[in-house]
mmCIF file of C-alpha atoms in Angstrom:
data_model
loop_
_atom_site.group_PDB
_atom_site.id
_atom_site.type_symbol
_atom_site.label_atom_id
_atom_site.label_comp_id
_atom_site.label_asym_id
_atom_site.label_seq_id
_atom_site.Cartn_x
_atom_site.Cartn_y
_atom_site.Cartn_z
ATOM 1 C CA MET A 1 1.127 11.801 -17.736
ATOM 2 C CA ASN A 2 -1.637 13.220 -15.557
ATOM 3 C CA ALA A 3 -1.519 13.632 -11.782
ATOM 4 C CA ILE A 4 -3.408 10.396 -11.023
ATOM 5 C CA ASP A 5 -1.243 8.284 -13.363
ATOM 6 C CA ASN A 6 1.841 9.878 -11.847
ATOM 7 C CA LEU A 7 0.721 8.964 -8.313
ATOM 8 C CA VAL A 8 -0.214 5.424 -9.440
ATOM 9 C CA ALA A 9 3.253 4.978 -11.000
ATOM 10 C CA LEU A 10 4.959 6.123 -7.777
ATOM 11 C CA LEU A 11 2.803 3.939 -5.521
ATOM 12 C CA SER A 12 3.390 0.822 -7.701
ATOM 13 C CA ARG A 13 7.085 1.067 -6.838
ATOM 14 C CA LEU A 14 6.297 0.151 -3.206
ATOM 15 C CA PRO A 15 6.794 -3.516 -2.200
ATOM 16 C CA GLY A 16 3.634 -5.638 -2.527
ATOM 17 C CA ILE A 17 1.706 -2.888 -4.348
ATOM 18 C CA GLY A 18 0.802 -3.845 -7.933
ATOM 19 C CA LYS A 19 -0.779 -1.597 -10.548
ATOM 20 C CA LYS A 20 -4.385 -2.388 -9.520
ATOM 21 C CA SER A 21 -3.672 -1.802 -5.825
ATOM 22 C CA ALA A 22 -1.854 1.426 -6.654
ATOM 23 C CA GLN A 23 -4.891 2.636 -8.624
ATOM 24 C CA ARG A 24 -7.187 1.758 -5.736
ATOM 25 C CA LEU A 25 -4.955 3.642 -3.293
ATOM 26 C CA ALA A 26 -4.680 6.684 -5.569
ATOM 27 C CA TYR A 27 -8.457 6.977 -6.011
ATOM 28 C CA HIS A 28 -8.971 6.432 -2.311
ATOM 29 C CA ILE A 29 -6.607 9.328 -1.552
ATOM 30 C CA LEU A 30 -8.404 11.458 -4.147
ATOM 31 C CA GLU A 31 -11.805 10.770 -2.574
ATOM 32 C CA ALA A 32 -10.593 11.159 1.023
ATOM 33 C CA PRO A 33 -10.529 14.645 2.598
ATOM 34 C CA ARG A 34 -7.745 16.731 1.100
ATOM 35 C CA SER A 35 -6.158 17.054 4.567
ATOM 36 C CA TYR A 36 -5.222 13.355 4.493
ATOM 37 C CA ALA A 37 -3.112 13.735 1.317
ATOM 38 C CA GLU A 38 -1.510 16.853 2.770
ATOM 39 C CA THR A 39 -0.674 15.233 6.120
ATOM 40 C CA LEU A 40 0.778 12.198 4.347
ATOM 41 C CA ALA A 41 2.801 14.476 2.046
ATOM 42 C CA THR A 42 4.251 16.307 5.052
ATOM 43 C CA ALA A 43 5.080 13.036 6.837
ATOM 44 C CA LEU A 44 6.929 11.860 3.719
ATOM 45 C CA SER A 45 8.831 15.060 3.017
ATOM 46 C CA THR A 46 10.045 15.414 6.618
ATOM 47 C CA LEU A 47 10.790 11.710 7.138
ATOM 48 C CA HIS A 48 14.441 11.688 6.093
ATOM 49 C CA ASP A 49 15.199 14.843 8.065
ATOM 50 C CA SER A 50 13.704 13.458 11.290
ATOM 51 C CA ILE A 51 15.159 9.969 11.081
ATOM 52 C CA LYS A 52 18.851 9.046 11.048
ATOM 53 C CA ARG A 53 20.812 5.892 11.868
ATOM 54 C CA CYS A 54 22.029 5.360 15.432
ATOM 55 C CA SER A 55 25.840 5.578 15.384
ATOM 56 C CA VAL A 56 26.055 2.757 17.944
ATOM 57 C CA CYS A 57 23.557 0.082 16.837
ATOM 58 C CA GLY A 58 22.621 1.238 13.310
ATOM 59 C CA SER A 59 18.853 1.322 13.784
ATOM 60 C CA PHE A 60 16.662 4.217 12.618
ATOM 61 C CA THR A 61 16.145 6.838 15.302
ATOM 62 C CA GLU A 62 15.284 10.487 15.886
ATOM 63 C CA THR A 63 18.087 10.931 18.462
ATOM 64 C CA ASP A 64 21.649 9.648 18.196
ATOM 65 C CA PRO A 65 22.438 7.422 20.081
ATOM 66 C CA CYS A 66 18.977 5.882 19.993
ATOM 67 C CA PRO A 67 16.727 5.513 23.087
ATOM 68 C CA ILE A 68 17.559 1.793 23.364
ATOM 69 C CA CYS A 69 21.342 2.327 23.337
ATOM 70 C CA THR A 70 21.084 5.043 26.031
ATOM 71 C CA ASP A 71 18.557 3.211 28.257
ATOM 72 C CA LYS A 72 20.429 2.465 31.516
ATOM 73 C CA THR A 73 17.773 -0.027 32.657
ATOM 74 C CA ARG A 74 18.561 -2.417 29.803
ATOM 75 C CA ASP A 75 21.117 -5.214 30.074
ATOM 76 C CA ALA A 76 24.206 -3.800 28.320
ATOM 77 C CA THR A 77 25.939 -7.197 28.187
ATOM 78 C CA LEU A 78 23.247 -8.777 26.015
ATOM 79 C CA LEU A 79 23.380 -7.995 22.290
ATOM 80 C CA CYS A 80 20.740 -9.020 19.746
ATOM 81 C CA VAL A 81 21.931 -9.028 16.123
ATOM 82 C CA VAL A 82 19.262 -8.311 13.477
ATOM 83 C CA GLU A 83 19.260 -7.828 9.735
ATOM 84 C CA ARG A 84 17.296 -4.584 9.483
ATOM 85 C CA SER A 85 16.089 -1.737 11.652
ATOM 86 C CA GLN A 86 12.454 -2.868 11.474
ATOM 87 C CA ASP A 87 13.448 -6.170 13.118
ATOM 88 C CA VAL A 88 14.336 -4.166 16.244
ATOM 89 C CA ARG A 89 10.725 -3.001 16.384
ATOM 90 C CA VAL A 90 9.405 -6.541 15.909
ATOM 91 C CA ILE A 91 11.569 -7.908 18.744
ATOM 92 C CA GLU A 92 10.702 -4.981 21.021
ATOM 93 C CA GLU A 93 7.015 -5.744 20.443
ATOM 94 C CA SER A 94 7.527 -9.318 21.696
ATOM 95 C CA ARG A 95 8.336 -7.726 25.122
ATOM 96 C CA GLU A 96 10.662 -10.665 25.824
ATOM 97 C CA TYR A 97 13.997 -8.928 25.394
ATOM 98 C CA GLY A 98 15.753 -6.395 27.625
ATOM 99 C CA GLY A 99 19.231 -6.109 26.069
ATOM 100 C CA ARG A 100 20.620 -3.995 23.229
ATOM 101 C CA PHE A 101 20.666 -4.385 19.457
ATOM 102 C CA HIS A 102 23.031 -4.404 16.512
ATOM 103 C CA VAL A 103 21.702 -3.907 12.975
ATOM 104 C CA LEU A 104 23.747 -5.642 10.241
ATOM 105 C CA GLY A 105 22.099 -3.813 7.356
ATOM 106 C CA GLY A 106 21.608 -7.003 5.346
ATOM 107 C CA LEU A 107 22.634 -10.655 5.105
ATOM 108 C CA ILE A 108 25.548 -12.386 3.399
ATOM 109 C CA ALA A 109 24.295 -13.256 -0.099
ATOM 110 C CA PRO A 110 27.110 -14.225 -2.498
ATOM 111 C CA LEU A 111 24.704 -14.485 -5.461
ATOM 112 C CA ASP A 112 23.694 -10.836 -4.919
ATOM 113 C CA GLY A 113 27.330 -9.848 -4.409
ATOM 114 C CA ILE A 114 26.838 -9.069 -0.699
ATOM 115 C CA GLY A 115 29.805 -10.205 1.392
ATOM 116 C CA PRO A 116 30.684 -9.771 5.109
ATOM 117 C CA ASP A 117 32.455 -6.461 4.358
ATOM 118 C CA ASP A 118 29.204 -4.931 3.099
ATOM 119 C CA LEU A 119 27.565 -5.517 6.495
ATOM 120 C CA ALA A 120 28.129 -4.014 9.958
ATOM 121 C CA ILE A 121 30.082 -7.088 11.117
ATOM 122 C CA GLY A 122 33.360 -5.297 11.888
ATOM 123 C CA SER A 123 31.565 -2.909 14.224
ATOM 124 C CA LEU A 124 29.753 -5.873 15.793
ATOM 125 C CA LEU A 125 33.065 -7.569 16.667
ATOM 126 C CA ALA A 126 34.376 -4.290 18.106
ATOM 127 C CA ARG A 127 31.253 -3.870 20.244
ATOM 128 C CA VAL A 128 31.393 -7.435 21.557
ATOM 129 C CA ARG A 129 35.015 -6.825 22.565
ATOM 130 C CA ASN A 130 34.702 -3.280 23.965
ATOM 131 C CA GLU A 131 31.297 -3.503 25.618
ATOM 132 C CA ARG A 132 32.128 -6.802 27.362
ATOM 133 C CA ILE A 133 29.108 -8.547 25.894
ATOM 134 C CA ARG A 134 28.353 -11.842 27.634
ATOM 135 C CA GLU A 135 25.852 -13.122 25.053
ATOM 136 C CA VAL A 136 25.237 -12.429 21.362
ATOM 137 C CA ILE A 137 21.775 -13.500 20.188
ATOM 138 C CA LEU A 138 21.579 -13.979 16.413
ATOM 139 C CA ALA A 139 18.009 -13.075 15.403
ATOM 140 C CA LEU A 140 18.257 -13.422 11.621
ATOM 141 C CA ASN A 141 15.600 -14.736 9.249
ATOM 142 C CA PRO A 142 15.588 -18.573 9.112
ATOM 143 C CA THR A 143 16.621 -18.599 5.438
ATOM 144 C CA VAL A 144 19.782 -19.727 3.601
ATOM 145 C CA GLU A 145 21.214 -16.187 3.777
ATOM 146 C CA GLY A 146 20.262 -15.824 7.452
ATOM 147 C CA ASP A 147 21.845 -19.173 8.380
ATOM 148 C CA THR A 148 25.002 -18.415 6.361
ATOM 149 C CA THR A 149 25.356 -15.060 8.114
ATOM 150 C CA SER A 150 24.749 -16.622 11.549
ATOM 151 C CA LEU A 151 27.436 -19.251 10.944
ATOM 152 C CA TYR A 152 29.893 -16.636 9.698
ATOM 153 C CA ILE A 153 29.381 -14.428 12.769
ATOM 154 C CA GLN A 154 29.613 -17.432 15.093
ATOM 155 C CA LYS A 155 32.996 -18.288 13.517
ATOM 156 C CA MET A 156 34.270 -14.720 13.936
ATOM 157 C CA LEU A 157 33.216 -14.678 17.600
ATOM 158 C CA LYS A 158 34.672 -18.111 18.428
ATOM 159 C CA ASP A 159 37.710 -16.812 20.314
ATOM 160 C CA MET A 160 35.800 -14.238 22.333
ATOM 161 C CA PRO A 161 34.276 -15.014 25.745
ATOM 162 C CA ALA A 162 30.716 -14.115 24.648
ATOM 163 C CA ALA A 163 28.238 -16.965 24.243
ATOM 164 C CA VAL A 164 26.615 -17.056 20.808
ATOM 165 C CA THR A 165 22.966 -18.147 20.573
ATOM 166 C CA ARG A 166 20.355 -18.028 17.853
ATOM 167 C CA LEU A 167 16.551 -17.809 17.999
ATOM 168 C CA ALA A 168 14.870 -21.158 18.620
ATOM 169 C CA SER A 169 13.038 -22.915 15.883
ATOM 170 C CA GLY A 170 9.397 -22.088 15.996
ATOM 171 C CA LEU A 171 9.694 -19.551 13.232
ATOM 172 C CA PRO A 172 8.401 -21.205 10.063
ATOM 173 C CA VAL A 173 11.439 -22.098 7.916
ATOM 174 C CA GLY A 174 11.806 -19.911 4.819
ATOM 175 C CA GLY A 175 9.556 -17.271 6.376
ATOM 176 C CA ASP A 176 10.142 -13.630 7.168
ATOM 177 C CA LEU A 177 10.899 -12.462 10.707
ATOM 178 C CA GLU A 178 8.905 -9.301 10.156
ATOM 179 C CA TYR A 179 5.633 -11.244 9.789
ATOM 180 C CA ALA A 180 6.052 -13.510 12.830
ATOM 181 C CA ASP A 181 3.380 -13.074 15.492
ATOM 182 C CA ARG A 182 4.261 -11.790 18.949
ATOM 183 C CA LEU A 183 3.839 -15.111 20.772
ATOM 184 C CA THR A 184 5.798 -17.245 18.300
ATOM 185 C CA LEU A 185 8.588 -14.731 18.473
ATOM 186 C CA ALA A 186 8.500 -14.573 22.277
ATOM 187 C CA ARG A 187 8.696 -18.380 22.448
ATOM 188 C CA SER A 188 11.629 -18.542 20.047
ATOM 189 C CA LEU A 189 13.476 -15.915 22.108
ATOM 190 C CA ARG A 190 12.872 -17.854 25.325
ATOM 191 C CA GLY A 191 14.005 -21.147 23.726
ATOM 192 C CA ARG A 192 17.117 -19.808 21.990
ATOM 193 C CA VAL A 193 19.914 -22.381 21.633
ATOM 194 C CA THR A 194 23.732 -22.190 21.869
ATOM 195 C CA MET A 195 25.444 -22.479 18.483
ATOM 196 C CA MET B 1 4.927 9.643 18.396
ATOM 197 C CA ASN B 2 8.064 9.542 16.251
ATOM 198 C CA ALA B 3 8.222 10.178 12.507
ATOM 199 C CA ILE B 4 8.157 6.488 11.534
ATOM 200 C CA ASP B 5 5.175 5.671 13.782
ATOM 201 C CA ASN B 6 3.397 8.726 12.411
ATOM 202 C CA LEU B 7 3.936 7.556 8.807
ATOM 203 C CA VAL B 8 2.881 3.990 9.723
ATOM 204 C CA ALA B 9 -0.344 5.319 11.304
ATOM 205 C CA LEU B 10 -1.145 7.361 8.189
ATOM 206 C CA LEU B 11 -0.409 4.503 5.785
ATOM 207 C CA SER B 12 -2.565 2.042 7.795
ATOM 208 C CA ARG B 13 -5.574 4.211 6.998
ATOM 209 C CA LEU B 14 -5.320 3.229 3.314
ATOM 210 C CA PRO B 15 -7.631 0.423 2.103
ATOM 211 C CA GLY B 16 -6.059 -3.042 2.259
ATOM 212 C CA ILE B 17 -2.999 -1.816 4.209
ATOM 213 C CA GLY B 18 -2.785 -3.300 7.719
ATOM 214 C CA LYS B 19 -0.299 -2.351 10.420
ATOM 215 C CA LYS B 20 2.369 -4.844 9.315
ATOM 216 C CA SER B 21 2.136 -3.764 5.657
ATOM 217 C CA ALA B 22 2.245 -0.113 6.692
ATOM 218 C CA GLN B 23 5.445 -0.762 8.675
ATOM 219 C CA ARG B 24 6.985 -2.558 5.714
ATOM 220 C CA LEU B 25 6.091 0.350 3.410
ATOM 221 C CA ALA B 26 7.407 2.966 5.866
ATOM 222 C CA TYR B 27 10.782 1.239 6.273
ATOM 223 C CA HIS B 28 11.001 0.691 2.525
ATOM 224 C CA ILE B 29 10.493 4.437 1.970
ATOM 225 C CA LEU B 30 13.094 5.178 4.646
ATOM 226 C CA GLU B 31 15.662 2.912 2.996
ATOM 227 C CA ALA B 32 14.894 4.067 -0.560
ATOM 228 C CA PRO B 33 16.675 7.157 -1.934
ATOM 229 C CA ARG B 34 15.338 10.305 -0.293
ATOM 230 C CA SER B 35 14.216 11.583 -3.710
ATOM 231 C CA TYR B 36 11.499 8.920 -3.814
ATOM 232 C CA ALA B 37 9.851 10.166 -0.593
ATOM 233 C CA GLU B 38 10.116 13.730 -1.852
ATOM 234 C CA THR B 39 8.611 12.964 -5.275
ATOM 235 C CA LEU B 40 5.775 11.041 -3.642
ATOM 236 C CA ALA B 41 5.190 13.919 -1.187
ATOM 237 C CA THR B 42 4.942 16.385 -4.069
ATOM 238 C CA ALA B 43 2.570 14.109 -6.008
ATOM 239 C CA LEU B 44 0.321 13.902 -2.929
ATOM 240 C CA SER B 45 0.356 17.577 -2.029
ATOM 241 C CA THR B 46 -0.445 18.724 -5.576
ATOM 242 C CA LEU B 47 -2.995 15.971 -6.290
ATOM 243 C CA HIS B 48 -6.146 17.773 -5.191
ATOM 244 C CA ASP B 49 -5.128 20.980 -6.974
ATOM 245 C CA SER B 50 -4.510 19.212 -10.294
ATOM 246 C CA ILE B 51 -7.577 16.981 -10.248
ATOM 247 C CA LYS B 52 -11.209 18.107 -10.220
ATOM 248 C CA ARG B 53 -14.497 16.489 -11.155
ATOM 249 C CA CYS B 54 -15.769 16.877 -14.744
ATOM 250 C CA SER B 55 -18.897 19.050 -14.595
ATOM 251 C CA VAL B 56 -20.515 16.912 -17.320
ATOM 252 C CA CYS B 57 -19.805 13.273 -16.407
ATOM 253 C CA GLY B 58 -18.463 13.567 -12.842
ATOM 254 C CA SER B 59 -15.188 11.702 -13.377
ATOM 255 C CA PHE B 60 -11.826 12.938 -12.074
ATOM 256 C CA THR B 61 -9.986 15.071 -14.635
ATOM 257 C CA GLU B 62 -7.330 17.749 -15.012
ATOM 258 C CA THR B 63 -9.448 19.730 -17.515
ATOM 259 C CA ASP B 64 -13.161 20.495 -17.266
ATOM 260 C CA PRO B 65 -14.976 19.133 -19.234
ATOM 261 C CA CYS B 66 -12.815 15.985 -19.300
ATOM 262 C CA PRO B 67 -11.055 14.691 -22.450
ATOM 263 C CA ILE B 68 -13.685 11.968 -22.930
ATOM 264 C CA CYS B 69 -16.640 14.398 -22.815
ATOM 265 C CA THR B 70 -14.974 16.726 -25.341
ATOM 266 C CA ASP B 71 -13.723 13.987 -27.709
ATOM 267 C CA LYS B 72 -15.663 14.527 -30.972
ATOM 268 C CA THR B 73 -14.682 11.086 -32.316
ATOM 269 C CA ARG B 74 -16.644 9.292 -29.573
ATOM 270 C CA ASP B 75 -20.287 8.260 -29.973
ATOM 271 C CA ALA B 76 -22.191 10.970 -28.075
ATOM 272 C CA THR B 77 -25.445 8.997 -28.120
ATOM 273 C CA LEU B 78 -24.008 6.099 -26.081
ATOM 274 C CA LEU B 79 -23.787 6.613 -22.318
ATOM 275 C CA CYS B 80 -22.105 4.225 -19.891
ATOM 276 C CA VAL B 81 -23.176 4.634 -16.249
ATOM 277 C CA VAL B 82 -20.558 3.683 -13.630
ATOM 278 C CA GLU B 83 -20.377 3.879 -9.852
ATOM 279 C CA ARG B 84 -17.000 5.602 -9.435
ATOM 280 C CA SER B 85 -14.457 7.507 -11.474
ATOM 281 C CA GLN B 86 -11.954 4.644 -11.407
ATOM 282 C CA ASP B 87 -14.498 2.444 -13.228
ATOM 283 C CA VAL B 88 -14.148 4.806 -16.222
ATOM 284 C CA ARG B 89 -10.462 3.913 -16.352
ATOM 285 C CA VAL B 90 -11.195 0.183 -16.109
ATOM 286 C CA ILE B 91 -13.697 0.323 -18.972
ATOM 287 C CA GLU B 92 -11.407 2.496 -21.095
ATOM 288 C CA GLU B 93 -8.668 -0.097 -20.641
ATOM 289 C CA SER B 94 -10.943 -2.814 -22.074
ATOM 290 C CA ARG B 95 -10.768 -0.833 -25.378
ATOM 291 C CA GLU B 96 -14.261 -2.085 -26.229
ATOM 292 C CA TYR B 97 -16.225 1.100 -25.646
ATOM 293 C CA GLY B 98 -16.372 4.302 -27.704
ATOM 294 C CA GLY B 99 -19.199 6.262 -26.045
ATOM 295 C CA ARG B 100 -19.320 8.623 -23.093
ATOM 296 C CA PHE B 101 -19.625 8.096 -19.333
ATOM 297 C CA HIS B 102 -21.706 9.139 -16.366
ATOM 298 C CA VAL B 103 -20.351 8.674 -12.830
ATOM 299 C CA LEU B 104 -23.045 8.115 -10.153
ATOM 300 C CA GLY B 105 -20.711 8.646 -7.209
ATOM 301 C CA GLY B 106 -22.020 5.563 -5.385
ATOM 302 C CA LEU B 107 -24.802 2.971 -5.351
ATOM 303 C CA ILE B 108 -28.219 2.908 -3.686
ATOM 304 C CA ALA B 109 -27.664 1.317 -0.264
ATOM 305 C CA PRO B 110 -30.599 1.833 2.135
ATOM 306 C CA LEU B 111 -28.711 0.199 5.041
ATOM 307 C CA ASP B 112 -25.941 2.791 4.675
ATOM 308 C CA GLY B 113 -28.509 5.564 4.288
ATOM 309 C CA ILE B 114 -27.645 6.172 0.611
ATOM 310 C CA GLY B 115 -30.733 6.882 -1.484
ATOM 311 C CA PRO B 116 -31.177 7.936 -5.140
ATOM 312 C CA ASP B 117 -30.988 11.639 -4.182
ATOM 313 C CA ASP B 118 -27.428 11.153 -2.901
ATOM 314 C CA LEU B 119 -26.290 10.002 -6.349
ATOM 315 C CA ALA B 120 -25.930 11.771 -9.705
ATOM 316 C CA ILE B 121 -29.184 10.251 -11.002
ATOM 317 C CA GLY B 122 -31.041 13.539 -11.614
ATOM 318 C CA SER B 123 -28.218 14.769 -13.826
ATOM 319 C CA LEU B 124 -28.191 11.384 -15.595
ATOM 320 C CA LEU B 125 -31.889 11.722 -16.500
ATOM 321 C CA ALA B 126 -31.279 15.287 -17.738
ATOM 322 C CA ARG B 127 -28.358 14.135 -19.883
ATOM 323 C CA VAL B 128 -30.329 11.241 -21.409
ATOM 324 C CA ARG B 129 -33.077 13.712 -22.313
ATOM 325 C CA ASN B 130 -30.930 16.652 -23.516
ATOM 326 C CA GLU B 131 -28.120 14.776 -25.241
ATOM 327 C CA ARG B 132 -30.534 12.516 -27.133
ATOM 328 C CA ILE B 133 -28.899 9.354 -25.827
ATOM 329 C CA ARG B 134 -29.958 6.258 -27.783
ATOM 330 C CA GLU B 135 -28.524 3.716 -25.327
ATOM 331 C CA VAL B 136 -27.696 3.758 -21.626
ATOM 332 C CA ILE B 137 -25.299 0.988 -20.568
ATOM 333 C CA LEU B 138 -25.449 0.262 -16.836
ATOM 334 C CA ALA B 139 -21.942 -0.891 -15.837
ATOM 335 C CA LEU B 140 -22.410 -1.301 -12.089
ATOM 336 C CA ASN B 141 -20.871 -3.943 -9.833
ATOM 337 C CA PRO B 142 -22.858 -7.220 -9.923
ATOM 338 C CA THR B 143 -23.820 -6.923 -6.228
ATOM 339 C CA VAL B 144 -27.122 -6.328 -4.422
ATOM 340 C CA GLU B 145 -26.485 -2.563 -4.358
ATOM 341 C CA GLY B 146 -25.448 -2.543 -8.026
ATOM 342 C CA ASP B 147 -28.528 -4.504 -9.122
ATOM 343 C CA THR B 148 -30.849 -2.314 -6.999
ATOM 344 C CA THR B 149 -29.374 0.820 -8.537
ATOM 345 C CA SER B 150 -29.606 -0.612 -12.079
ATOM 346 C CA LEU B 151 -33.279 -1.484 -11.570
ATOM 347 C CA TYR B 152 -34.019 1.961 -10.135
ATOM 348 C CA ILE B 153 -32.364 3.736 -13.086
ATOM 349 C CA GLN B 154 -34.122 1.445 -15.565
ATOM 350 C CA LYS B 155 -37.466 2.397 -13.994
ATOM 351 C CA MET B 156 -36.686 6.123 -14.167
ATOM 352 C CA LEU B 157 -35.712 5.830 -17.853
ATOM 353 C CA LYS B 158 -38.735 3.717 -18.849
ATOM 354 C CA ASP B 159 -40.613 6.527 -20.605
ATOM 355 C CA MET B 160 -37.594 7.844 -22.506
ATOM 356 C CA PRO B 161 -36.661 6.580 -25.972
ATOM 357 C CA ALA B 162 -33.169 5.403 -24.893
ATOM 358 C CA ALA B 163 -32.577 1.658 -24.721
ATOM 359 C CA VAL B 164 -31.278 0.519 -21.303
ATOM 360 C CA THR B 165 -28.753 -2.318 -21.205
ATOM 361 C CA ARG B 166 -26.501 -3.749 -18.523
ATOM 362 C CA LEU B 167 -23.149 -5.549 -18.723
ATOM 363 C CA ALA B 168 -23.437 -9.237 -19.583
ATOM 364 C CA SER B 169 -22.821 -11.859 -17.006
ATOM 365 C CA GLY B 170 -19.283 -13.052 -17.109
ATOM 366 C CA LEU B 171 -18.291 -10.893 -14.191
ATOM 367 C CA PRO B 172 -18.152 -13.156 -11.142
ATOM 368 C CA VAL B 173 -21.217 -12.453 -8.958
ATOM 369 C CA GLY B 174 -20.388 -10.592 -5.745
ATOM 370 C CA GLY B 175 -17.087 -9.443 -7.238
ATOM 371 C CA ASP B 176 -15.672 -6.004 -7.811
ATOM 372 C CA LEU B 177 -15.660 -4.411 -11.266
ATOM 373 C CA GLU B 178 -12.323 -2.798 -10.578
ATOM 374 C CA TYR B 179 -10.539 -6.159 -10.381
ATOM 375 C CA ALA B 180 -12.028 -7.708 -13.542
ATOM 376 C CA ASP B 181 -9.457 -8.557 -16.203
ATOM 377 C CA ARG B 182 -9.490 -6.792 -19.573
ATOM 378 C CA LEU B 183 -10.826 -9.750 -21.589
ATOM 379 C CA THR B 184 -13.651 -10.681 -19.216
ATOM 380 C CA LEU B 185 -14.715 -7.074 -19.172
ATOM 381 C CA ALA B 186 -14.493 -6.764 -22.971
ATOM 382 C CA ARG B 187 -16.655 -9.876 -23.355
ATOM 383 C CA SER B 188 -19.279 -8.635 -20.930
ATOM 384 C CA LEU B 189 -19.438 -5.300 -22.790
ATOM 385 C CA ARG B 190 -19.895 -7.080 -26.139
ATOM 386 C CA GLY B 191 -22.605 -9.389 -24.731
ATOM 387 C CA ARG B 192 -24.595 -6.728 -22.854
ATOM 388 C CA VAL B 193 -28.319 -7.503 -22.592
ATOM 389 C CA THR B 194 -31.468 -5.341 -22.749
ATOM 390 C CA MET B 195 -33.150 -4.905 -19.372
#
């Protein structure tokens, strides 16, 4: 396999990139100044060394604990539960939220063999207890898996004093949180409802 | 700027990759096994060293001249003129063509300041003369720039014995050759018409 085919094969393994798109990207990189390919190569090879998971909230960060967990100006009694690290970024960009985060690392999906024990739910319960959280906001995708996970967490938190809310409708049902626009997301944060 | 933002910024410079897609790709790479990022980094950093342009036809290749130009089983009197190196791959995949190629490196586009002298048209005329080409197939995108370039080349070749043909209609007008399917492309090669 030659160098172009090799690059095309690697790029086609990315989500949403088919063979044709991968070819287009590979030829674009080949025709762009050589410095672009080199800079991208460096960014990729150093990525996993620069980024780790925050030992408190589980999101990707360069420092542990992450800047959000150590920010004294944020409301430490408000905890937003998200599926993945990139959802933290999406919610931060809505500029509507000033509390902390907890990354589950996935959603309950029995058909895929993912149960509550595979997710950071135990550490969530411990945080709610130890950090005296007054409100847990469940910001999971409005899908079957997201709703199942929200209900499960709500049940586990029932005997604790924290209020449990979820994002308001406004997100298109069956959609993906990552692709919501800033305003829709801000509105659904503002209109969150008690479960 | 942290390592993720840096990677997102680099990926958004690729064609067809917006900010949201770049974020999705970056987090996917972060969550994938570290070996994937490393393999991709190596493929990118060695790309420009492995690949050069064929000194005969101008397409990207690991050996110079390229395997197509040195293949004795191909019809050396048939020359297919394409805009970019990736078009060679597309036409090869149609498995309908057994001649050689000539890559122009672009199309005549006066509004973008690209004239005939910026393209490999001089070397095309020399090849048609020296290699005793009997037919030149113009396989350029069916756009204004493609048609302008085809007409210009046809005019320059008028006094040479080579027949000049272009791909048959069948390609959707205004479309992009790179995204044509194999069968449509095969049919338009078979039905090529004299200009």
